[in-house]
mmCIF file of C-alpha atoms and ligand atoms in Angstrom:
data_model
loop_
_atom_site.group_PDB
_atom_site.id
_atom_site.type_symbol
_atom_site.label_atom_id
_atom_site.label_comp_id
_atom_site.label_asym_id
_atom_site.label_seq_id
_atom_site.Cartn_x
_atom_site.Cartn_y
_atom_site.Cartn_z
ATOM 1 C CA UNK A 1 -90.619 -22.241 -43.937
ATOM 2 C CA UNK A 2 -91.972 -19.371 -45.944
ATOM 3 C CA UNK A 3 -89.949 -19.895 -48.478
ATOM 4 C CA UNK A 4 -90.196 -23.711 -48.535
ATOM 5 C CA UNK A 5 -93.471 -23.949 -50.136
ATOM 6 C CA UNK A 6 -92.597 -21.871 -53.368
ATOM 7 C CA UNK A 7 -89.376 -23.576 -53.884
ATOM 8 C CA UNK A 8 -91.078 -26.674 -53.752
ATOM 9 C CA UNK A 9 -93.613 -25.601 -56.187
ATOM 10 C CA UNK A 10 -90.687 -24.452 -58.353
ATOM 11 C CA UNK A 11 -89.486 -27.759 -58.063
ATOM 12 C CA UNK A 12 -92.429 -29.545 -59.055
ATOM 13 C CA UNK A 13 -92.893 -27.129 -62.199
ATOM 14 C CA UNK A 14 -89.302 -27.868 -63.274
ATOM 15 C CA UNK A 15 -89.894 -31.415 -63.154
ATOM 16 C CA UNK A 16 -93.177 -31.125 -65.173
ATOM 17 C CA UNK A 17 -91.352 -28.988 -67.793
ATOM 18 C CA UNK A 18 -88.599 -31.401 -68.094
ATOM 19 C CA UNK A 19 -91.060 -34.410 -68.337
ATOM 20 C CA UNK A 20 -93.084 -32.682 -71.044
ATOM 21 C CA UNK A 21 -89.848 -31.743 -72.968
ATOM 22 C CA UNK A 22 -88.773 -35.411 -72.794
ATOM 23 C CA UNK A 23 -91.992 -36.761 -74.160
ATOM 24 C CA UNK A 24 -91.869 -34.185 -76.957
ATOM 25 C CA UNK A 25 -89.752 -36.384 -79.211
ATOM 26 C CA UNK A 26 -90.322 -39.887 -80.212
ATOM 27 C CA UNK A 27 -89.359 -42.444 -77.353
ATOM 28 C CA UNK A 28 -86.466 -44.868 -77.702
ATOM 29 C CA UNK A 29 -87.938 -48.215 -79.143
ATOM 30 C CA UNK A 30 -87.707 -50.822 -76.235
ATOM 31 C CA UNK A 31 -87.503 -53.876 -79.024
ATOM 32 C CA UNK A 32 -85.896 -54.375 -82.377
ATOM 33 C CA UNK A 33 -89.225 -52.914 -84.015
ATOM 34 C CA UNK A 34 -92.786 -52.239 -83.298
ATOM 35 C CA UNK A 35 -94.652 -52.331 -86.571
ATOM 36 C CA UNK A 36 -97.615 -50.225 -86.105
ATOM 37 C CA UNK A 37 -101.268 -51.974 -85.979
ATOM 38 C CA UNK A 38 -104.571 -50.386 -85.651
ATOM 39 C CA UNK A 39 -106.102 -53.107 -83.997
ATOM 40 C CA UNK A 40 -105.237 -54.332 -80.547
ATOM 41 C CA UNK A 41 -106.585 -57.990 -81.189
ATOM 42 C CA UNK A 42 -103.430 -59.514 -82.723
ATOM 43 C CA UNK A 43 -101.149 -57.199 -80.969
ATOM 44 C CA UNK A 44 -98.433 -57.756 -78.316
ATOM 45 C CA UNK A 45 -96.347 -54.621 -76.973
ATOM 46 C CA UNK A 46 -97.634 -51.327 -76.299
ATOM 47 C CA UNK A 47 -95.084 -48.413 -76.914
ATOM 48 C CA UNK A 48 -97.106 -45.521 -78.264
ATOM 49 C CA UNK A 49 -98.931 -47.457 -80.656
ATOM 50 C CA UNK A 50 -100.008 -51.203 -80.468
ATOM 51 C CA UNK A 51 -97.406 -53.236 -82.236
ATOM 52 C CA UNK A 52 -97.826 -56.436 -84.751
ATOM 53 C CA UNK A 53 -96.892 -59.657 -83.288
ATOM 54 C CA UNK A 54 -93.596 -59.783 -84.409
ATOM 55 C CA UNK A 55 -94.232 -63.440 -85.487
ATOM 56 C CA UNK A 56 -96.623 -62.341 -88.138
ATOM 57 C CA UNK A 57 -94.346 -59.207 -89.283
ATOM 58 C CA UNK A 58 -93.221 -59.268 -93.173
ATOM 59 C CA UNK A 59 -90.595 -57.453 -94.936
ATOM 60 C CA UNK A 60 -93.595 -55.463 -96.550
ATOM 61 C CA UNK A 61 -94.272 -53.798 -93.312
ATOM 62 C CA UNK A 62 -90.692 -52.227 -93.782
ATOM 63 C CA UNK A 63 -91.432 -51.282 -97.404
ATOM 64 C CA UNK A 64 -93.061 -48.192 -99.283
ATOM 65 C CA UNK A 65 -93.338 -48.055 -103.001
ATOM 66 C CA UNK A 66 -93.957 -45.150 -105.145
ATOM 67 C CA UNK A 67 -91.703 -42.113 -104.125
ATOM 68 C CA UNK A 68 -90.559 -41.854 -107.812
ATOM 69 C CA UNK A 69 -94.049 -40.527 -108.913
ATOM 70 C CA UNK A 70 -94.191 -36.962 -108.583
ATOM 71 C CA UNK A 71 -97.109 -35.434 -106.538
ATOM 72 C CA UNK A 72 -99.722 -33.473 -108.435
ATOM 73 C CA UNK A 73 -98.890 -29.655 -108.508
ATOM 74 C CA UNK A 74 -101.905 -28.503 -110.190
ATOM 75 C CA UNK A 75 -103.382 -26.792 -106.885
ATOM 76 C CA UNK A 76 -103.404 -23.368 -105.688
ATOM 77 C CA UNK A 77 -100.166 -23.467 -103.805
ATOM 78 C CA UNK A 78 -98.309 -25.345 -106.801
ATOM 79 C CA UNK A 79 -97.003 -27.961 -104.536
ATOM 80 C CA UNK A 80 -97.486 -31.449 -103.351
ATOM 81 C CA UNK A 81 -96.007 -33.359 -100.433
ATOM 82 C CA UNK A 82 -96.065 -37.232 -100.355
ATOM 83 C CA UNK A 83 -95.341 -38.188 -96.637
ATOM 84 C CA UNK A 84 -93.966 -41.569 -95.981
ATOM 85 C CA UNK A 85 -94.848 -41.761 -92.014
ATOM 86 C CA UNK A 86 -95.962 -44.213 -89.912
ATOM 87 C CA UNK A 87 -99.368 -44.444 -91.323
ATOM 88 C CA UNK A 88 -98.055 -45.326 -94.798
ATOM 89 C CA UNK A 89 -95.315 -47.369 -93.710
ATOM 90 C CA UNK A 90 -96.134 -49.031 -90.207
ATOM 91 C CA UNK A 91 -92.592 -50.403 -89.635
ATOM 92 C CA UNK A 92 -91.431 -46.788 -88.815
ATOM 93 C CA UNK A 93 -93.487 -46.830 -85.666
ATOM 94 C CA UNK A 94 -91.174 -45.678 -82.424
ATOM 95 C CA UNK A 95 -88.185 -45.603 -84.747
ATOM 96 C CA UNK A 96 -87.992 -42.004 -84.586
ATOM 97 C CA UNK A 97 -87.673 -41.146 -88.305
ATOM 98 C CA UNK A 98 -89.942 -40.674 -91.491
ATOM 99 C CA UNK A 99 -89.526 -39.558 -94.964
ATOM 100 C CA UNK A 100 -91.145 -37.200 -97.704
ATOM 101 C CA UNK A 101 -91.097 -36.210 -101.247
ATOM 102 C CA UNK A 102 -91.782 -32.907 -101.928
ATOM 103 C CA UNK A 103 -92.800 -31.541 -105.465
ATOM 104 C CA UNK A 104 -92.820 -27.898 -106.196
ATOM 105 C CA UNK A 105 -93.852 -26.282 -109.658
ATOM 106 C CA UNK A 106 -91.880 -23.127 -110.670
ATOM 107 C CA UNK A 107 -93.126 -20.061 -108.428
ATOM 108 C CA UNK A 108 -94.857 -22.693 -106.348
ATOM 109 C CA UNK A 109 -94.607 -22.703 -102.628
ATOM 110 C CA UNK A 110 -94.528 -25.151 -99.814
ATOM 111 C CA UNK A 111 -96.003 -22.401 -97.445
ATOM 112 C CA UNK A 112 -94.906 -21.631 -93.966
ATOM 113 C CA UNK A 113 -95.563 -24.390 -91.750
ATOM 114 C CA UNK A 114 -94.051 -26.342 -88.787
ATOM 115 C CA UNK A 115 -93.683 -29.908 -87.788
ATOM 116 C CA UNK A 116 -94.272 -29.900 -83.863
ATOM 117 C CA UNK A 117 -92.491 -33.355 -83.351
ATOM 118 C CA UNK A 118 -89.572 -33.594 -85.589
ATOM 119 C CA UNK A 119 -86.677 -31.704 -87.313
ATOM 120 C CA UNK A 120 -86.601 -31.927 -90.824
ATOM 121 C CA UNK A 121 -83.593 -32.183 -93.465
ATOM 122 C CA UNK A 122 -84.094 -31.605 -96.976
ATOM 123 C CA UNK A 123 -82.127 -32.285 -99.927
ATOM 124 C CA UNK A 124 -82.911 -30.861 -103.344
ATOM 125 C CA UNK A 125 -82.928 -33.655 -106.144
ATOM 126 C CA UNK A 126 -84.043 -31.175 -108.965
ATOM 127 C CA UNK A 127 -84.550 -27.826 -109.528
ATOM 128 C CA UNK A 128 -83.731 -24.570 -107.392
ATOM 129 C CA UNK A 129 -85.536 -23.812 -104.116
ATOM 130 C CA UNK A 130 -85.398 -20.697 -101.815
ATOM 131 C CA UNK A 131 -86.052 -22.188 -98.222
ATOM 132 C CA UNK A 132 -85.757 -20.618 -94.821
ATOM 133 C CA UNK A 133 -87.005 -20.850 -91.388
ATOM 134 C CA UNK A 134 -87.496 -18.459 -88.455
ATOM 135 C CA UNK A 135 -86.350 -18.656 -85.033
ATOM 136 C CA UNK A 136 -88.315 -17.972 -81.901
ATOM 137 C CA UNK A 137 -89.373 -14.947 -80.099
ATOM 138 C CA UNK A 138 -88.179 -12.423 -79.414
ATOM 139 C CA UNK A 139 -85.531 -12.500 -82.114
ATOM 140 C CA UNK A 140 -87.711 -14.027 -85.097
ATOM 141 C CA UNK A 141 -84.424 -14.168 -87.074
ATOM 142 C CA UNK A 142 -84.870 -15.531 -90.540
ATOM 143 C CA UNK A 143 -82.317 -17.956 -92.160
ATOM 144 C CA UNK A 144 -82.665 -18.579 -95.748
ATOM 145 C CA UNK A 145 -80.527 -20.194 -98.609
ATOM 146 C CA UNK A 146 -81.233 -21.054 -102.289
ATOM 147 C CA UNK A 147 -80.754 -24.780 -102.681
ATOM 148 C CA UNK A 148 -79.752 -26.419 -105.926
ATOM 149 C CA UNK A 149 -79.673 -30.089 -106.923
ATOM 150 C CA UNK A 150 -77.594 -31.890 -104.105
ATOM 151 C CA UNK A 151 -77.956 -28.976 -101.653
ATOM 152 C CA UNK A 152 -78.987 -29.924 -98.037
ATOM 153 C CA UNK A 153 -80.855 -27.973 -95.485
ATOM 154 C CA UNK A 154 -81.901 -28.802 -92.068
ATOM 155 C CA UNK A 155 -85.287 -27.189 -90.493
ATOM 156 C CA UNK A 156 -85.088 -27.368 -86.720
ATOM 157 C CA UNK A 157 -87.949 -28.941 -84.891
ATOM 158 C CA UNK A 158 -91.011 -26.595 -84.129
ATOM 159 C CA UNK A 159 -89.810 -23.677 -86.349
ATOM 160 C CA UNK A 160 -91.964 -22.099 -89.100
ATOM 161 C CA UNK A 161 -90.063 -22.764 -92.521
ATOM 162 C CA UNK A 162 -91.139 -22.685 -96.215
ATOM 163 C CA UNK A 163 -89.734 -23.952 -99.511
ATOM 164 C CA UNK A 164 -90.272 -21.729 -102.671
ATOM 165 C CA UNK A 165 -89.302 -22.700 -106.110
ATOM 166 C CA UNK A 166 -87.536 -19.922 -107.668
ATOM 167 C CA UNK A 167 -86.240 -21.996 -110.792
ATOM 168 C CA UNK A 168 -88.001 -22.127 -114.197
ATOM 169 C CA UNK A 169 -88.326 -26.125 -113.802
ATOM 170 C CA UNK A 170 -90.219 -28.286 -111.502
ATOM 171 C CA UNK A 171 -88.252 -28.814 -108.040
ATOM 172 C CA UNK A 172 -88.282 -32.126 -106.406
ATOM 173 C CA UNK A 173 -86.735 -32.433 -102.763
ATOM 174 C CA UNK A 174 -86.750 -35.302 -100.317
ATOM 175 C CA UNK A 175 -86.798 -34.892 -96.835
ATOM 176 C CA UNK A 176 -86.293 -36.901 -93.588
ATOM 177 C CA UNK A 177 -87.639 -36.465 -90.219
ATOM 178 C CA UNK A 178 -86.646 -37.225 -86.660
ATOM 179 C CA UNK A 179 -90.147 -38.607 -85.867
ATOM 180 C CA UNK A 180 -92.122 -41.497 -87.175
ATOM 181 C CA UNK A 181 -94.869 -38.822 -87.635
ATOM 182 C CA UNK A 182 -93.494 -35.424 -87.349
ATOM 183 C CA UNK A 183 -96.965 -33.647 -87.516
ATOM 184 C CA UNK A 184 -97.856 -30.608 -89.384
ATOM 185 C CA UNK A 185 -99.297 -27.047 -88.556
ATOM 186 C CA UNK A 186 -99.593 -25.175 -91.888
ATOM 187 C CA UNK A 187 -99.763 -21.499 -90.336
ATOM 188 C CA UNK A 188 -102.478 -19.918 -92.929
ATOM 189 C CA UNK A 189 -104.744 -22.926 -92.638
ATOM 190 C CA UNK A 190 -104.462 -23.068 -88.846
ATOM 191 C CA UNK A 191 -105.151 -19.271 -88.346
ATOM 192 C CA UNK A 192 -107.534 -18.281 -91.322
ATOM 193 C CA UNK A 193 -108.986 -21.770 -92.079
ATOM 194 C CA UNK A 194 -109.554 -23.342 -88.873
ATOM 195 C CA UNK A 195 -113.087 -25.088 -87.913
ATOM 196 C CA UNK A 196 -114.935 -23.481 -86.563
ATOM 197 C CA UNK A 197 -113.200 -20.031 -87.647
ATOM 198 C CA UNK A 198 -111.332 -17.895 -85.096
ATOM 199 C CA UNK A 199 -113.491 -14.982 -84.100
ATOM 200 C CA UNK A 200 -112.372 -12.063 -86.821
ATOM 201 C CA UNK A 201 -112.075 -9.573 -83.814
ATOM 202 C CA UNK A 202 -109.060 -11.675 -82.350
ATOM 203 C CA UNK A 203 -107.237 -11.890 -85.805
ATOM 204 C CA UNK A 204 -107.993 -8.244 -86.553
ATOM 205 C CA UNK A 205 -106.304 -7.008 -83.420
ATOM 206 C CA UNK A 206 -103.606 -9.967 -83.681
ATOM 207 C CA UNK A 207 -102.620 -8.759 -87.153
ATOM 208 C CA UNK A 208 -103.343 -5.115 -86.920
ATOM 209 C CA UNK A 209 -105.292 -4.976 -90.089
ATOM 210 C CA UNK A 210 -109.112 -4.017 -90.992
ATOM 211 C CA UNK A 211 -111.665 -6.467 -90.547
ATOM 212 C CA UNK A 212 -112.059 -6.881 -94.349
ATOM 213 C CA UNK A 213 -108.625 -8.047 -94.695
ATOM 214 C CA UNK A 214 -109.434 -10.850 -92.135
ATOM 215 C CA UNK A 215 -112.946 -11.687 -93.712
ATOM 216 C CA UNK A 216 -111.067 -12.085 -97.067
ATOM 217 C CA UNK A 217 -108.180 -14.329 -95.821
ATOM 218 C CA UNK A 218 -110.883 -16.409 -94.085
ATOM 219 C CA UNK A 219 -112.462 -16.918 -97.369
ATOM 220 C CA UNK A 220 -109.442 -18.085 -99.005
ATOM 221 C CA UNK A 221 -108.901 -20.887 -96.522
ATOM 222 C CA UNK A 222 -112.339 -22.106 -95.768
HETATM 223 C C1 NAG B 1 -101.142 -34.543 -104.595
HETATM 224 O O1 NAG B 1 -100.773 -35.464 -105.337
HETATM 225 C C2 NAG B 1 -101.417 -36.686 -105.420
HETATM 226 C C3 NAG B 1 -100.893 -37.780 -106.364
HETATM 227 O O2 NAG B 1 -101.014 -37.151 -107.699
HETATM 228 C C4 NAG B 1 -102.842 -36.417 -105.356
HETATM 229 O O3 NAG B 1 -103.762 -37.566 -105.118
HETATM 230 C C5 NAG B 1 -103.378 -35.126 -104.361
HETATM 231 O O4 NAG B 1 -104.436 -34.623 -104.580
HETATM 232 C C6 NAG B 1 -102.364 -34.210 -104.592
HETATM 233 N N1 NAG B 1 -102.594 -32.890 -103.395
HETATM 234 C C7 NAG B 1 -102.721 -31.902 -103.479
HETATM 235 C C8 NAG B 1 -102.934 -30.921 -102.492
HETATM 236 O O5 NAG B 1 -103.030 -31.261 -104.785
HETATM 237 C C1 NAG B 2 -104.257 -47.149 -89.442
HETATM 238 O O1 NAG B 2 -105.102 -46.039 -89.390
HETATM 239 C C2 NAG B 2 -104.771 -44.899 -90.190
HETATM 240 C C3 NAG B 2 -105.839 -43.808 -89.590
HETATM 241 O O2 NAG B 2 -107.072 -44.345 -89.741
HETATM 242 C C4 NAG B 2 -104.742 -45.116 -91.466
HETATM 243 O O3 NAG B 2 -104.278 -44.115 -92.185
HETATM 244 C C5 NAG B 2 -103.567 -46.164 -91.779
HETATM 245 O O4 NAG B 2 -103.620 -46.623 -93.142
HETATM 246 C C6 NAG B 2 -104.284 -47.398 -90.915
HETATM 247 N N1 NAG B 2 -102.865 -48.420 -90.799
HETATM 248 C C7 NAG B 2 -102.877 -49.725 -91.099
HETATM 249 C C8 NAG B 2 -101.520 -50.465 -90.921
HETATM 250 O O5 NAG B 2 -104.179 -50.230 -91.144
#
């Protein structure tokens, strides 16, 4: 009996873990489609988001136009990501897929970031990108590749990755995601630009640098 209780606890914990892992990716759709709608007044099914009544769904709900237009890269990073997720294309709701266009100027970067809810597959359409991702602790192994036009690379779900333009011309890439909304955590913005800021004592200790360095970094991401 002594061992019965802990075993039961372990079972419950394992079950909880399995459940949380299972719900970490988009659910399988329970119907042909579920066009996302913000208001519940004219909605029918519930599967994560309200769905538009199929009777009033139109082709436009499955359509997005404008991905031929480059994003403006005249910013401090020299990059711009145009996301076509469920917010812009409501027909993606519950389908476990979405898309993006990535523009990067020469020496610009799509900085280290991760998508908590989706794997990303990227194809370079123009230019040359140096890309990579880092594996989990304790290995923290870096996988990198230089991608040219037509090359494809996959960034596994939840891993920190980046794309850097090492060419002399603008780079364009298109990316697919295994989620209708893969989410985005940009490391520098999250750590040094949080609102309110993380106490500098925390970051000074965590990054093993002088407090001035942390203050400086926090200024950059305000
Ligand atoms: C990305 O490009 C779009 C379209 O040109 C622009 O509206 C937006 O401000 C740009 N974003 C950044 C971060 O520069
Ligand atoms: C629903 O709300 C989100 C967030 O406010 C907005 O970005 C999106 O455009 C809205 N979608 C529709 C279909 O109205």
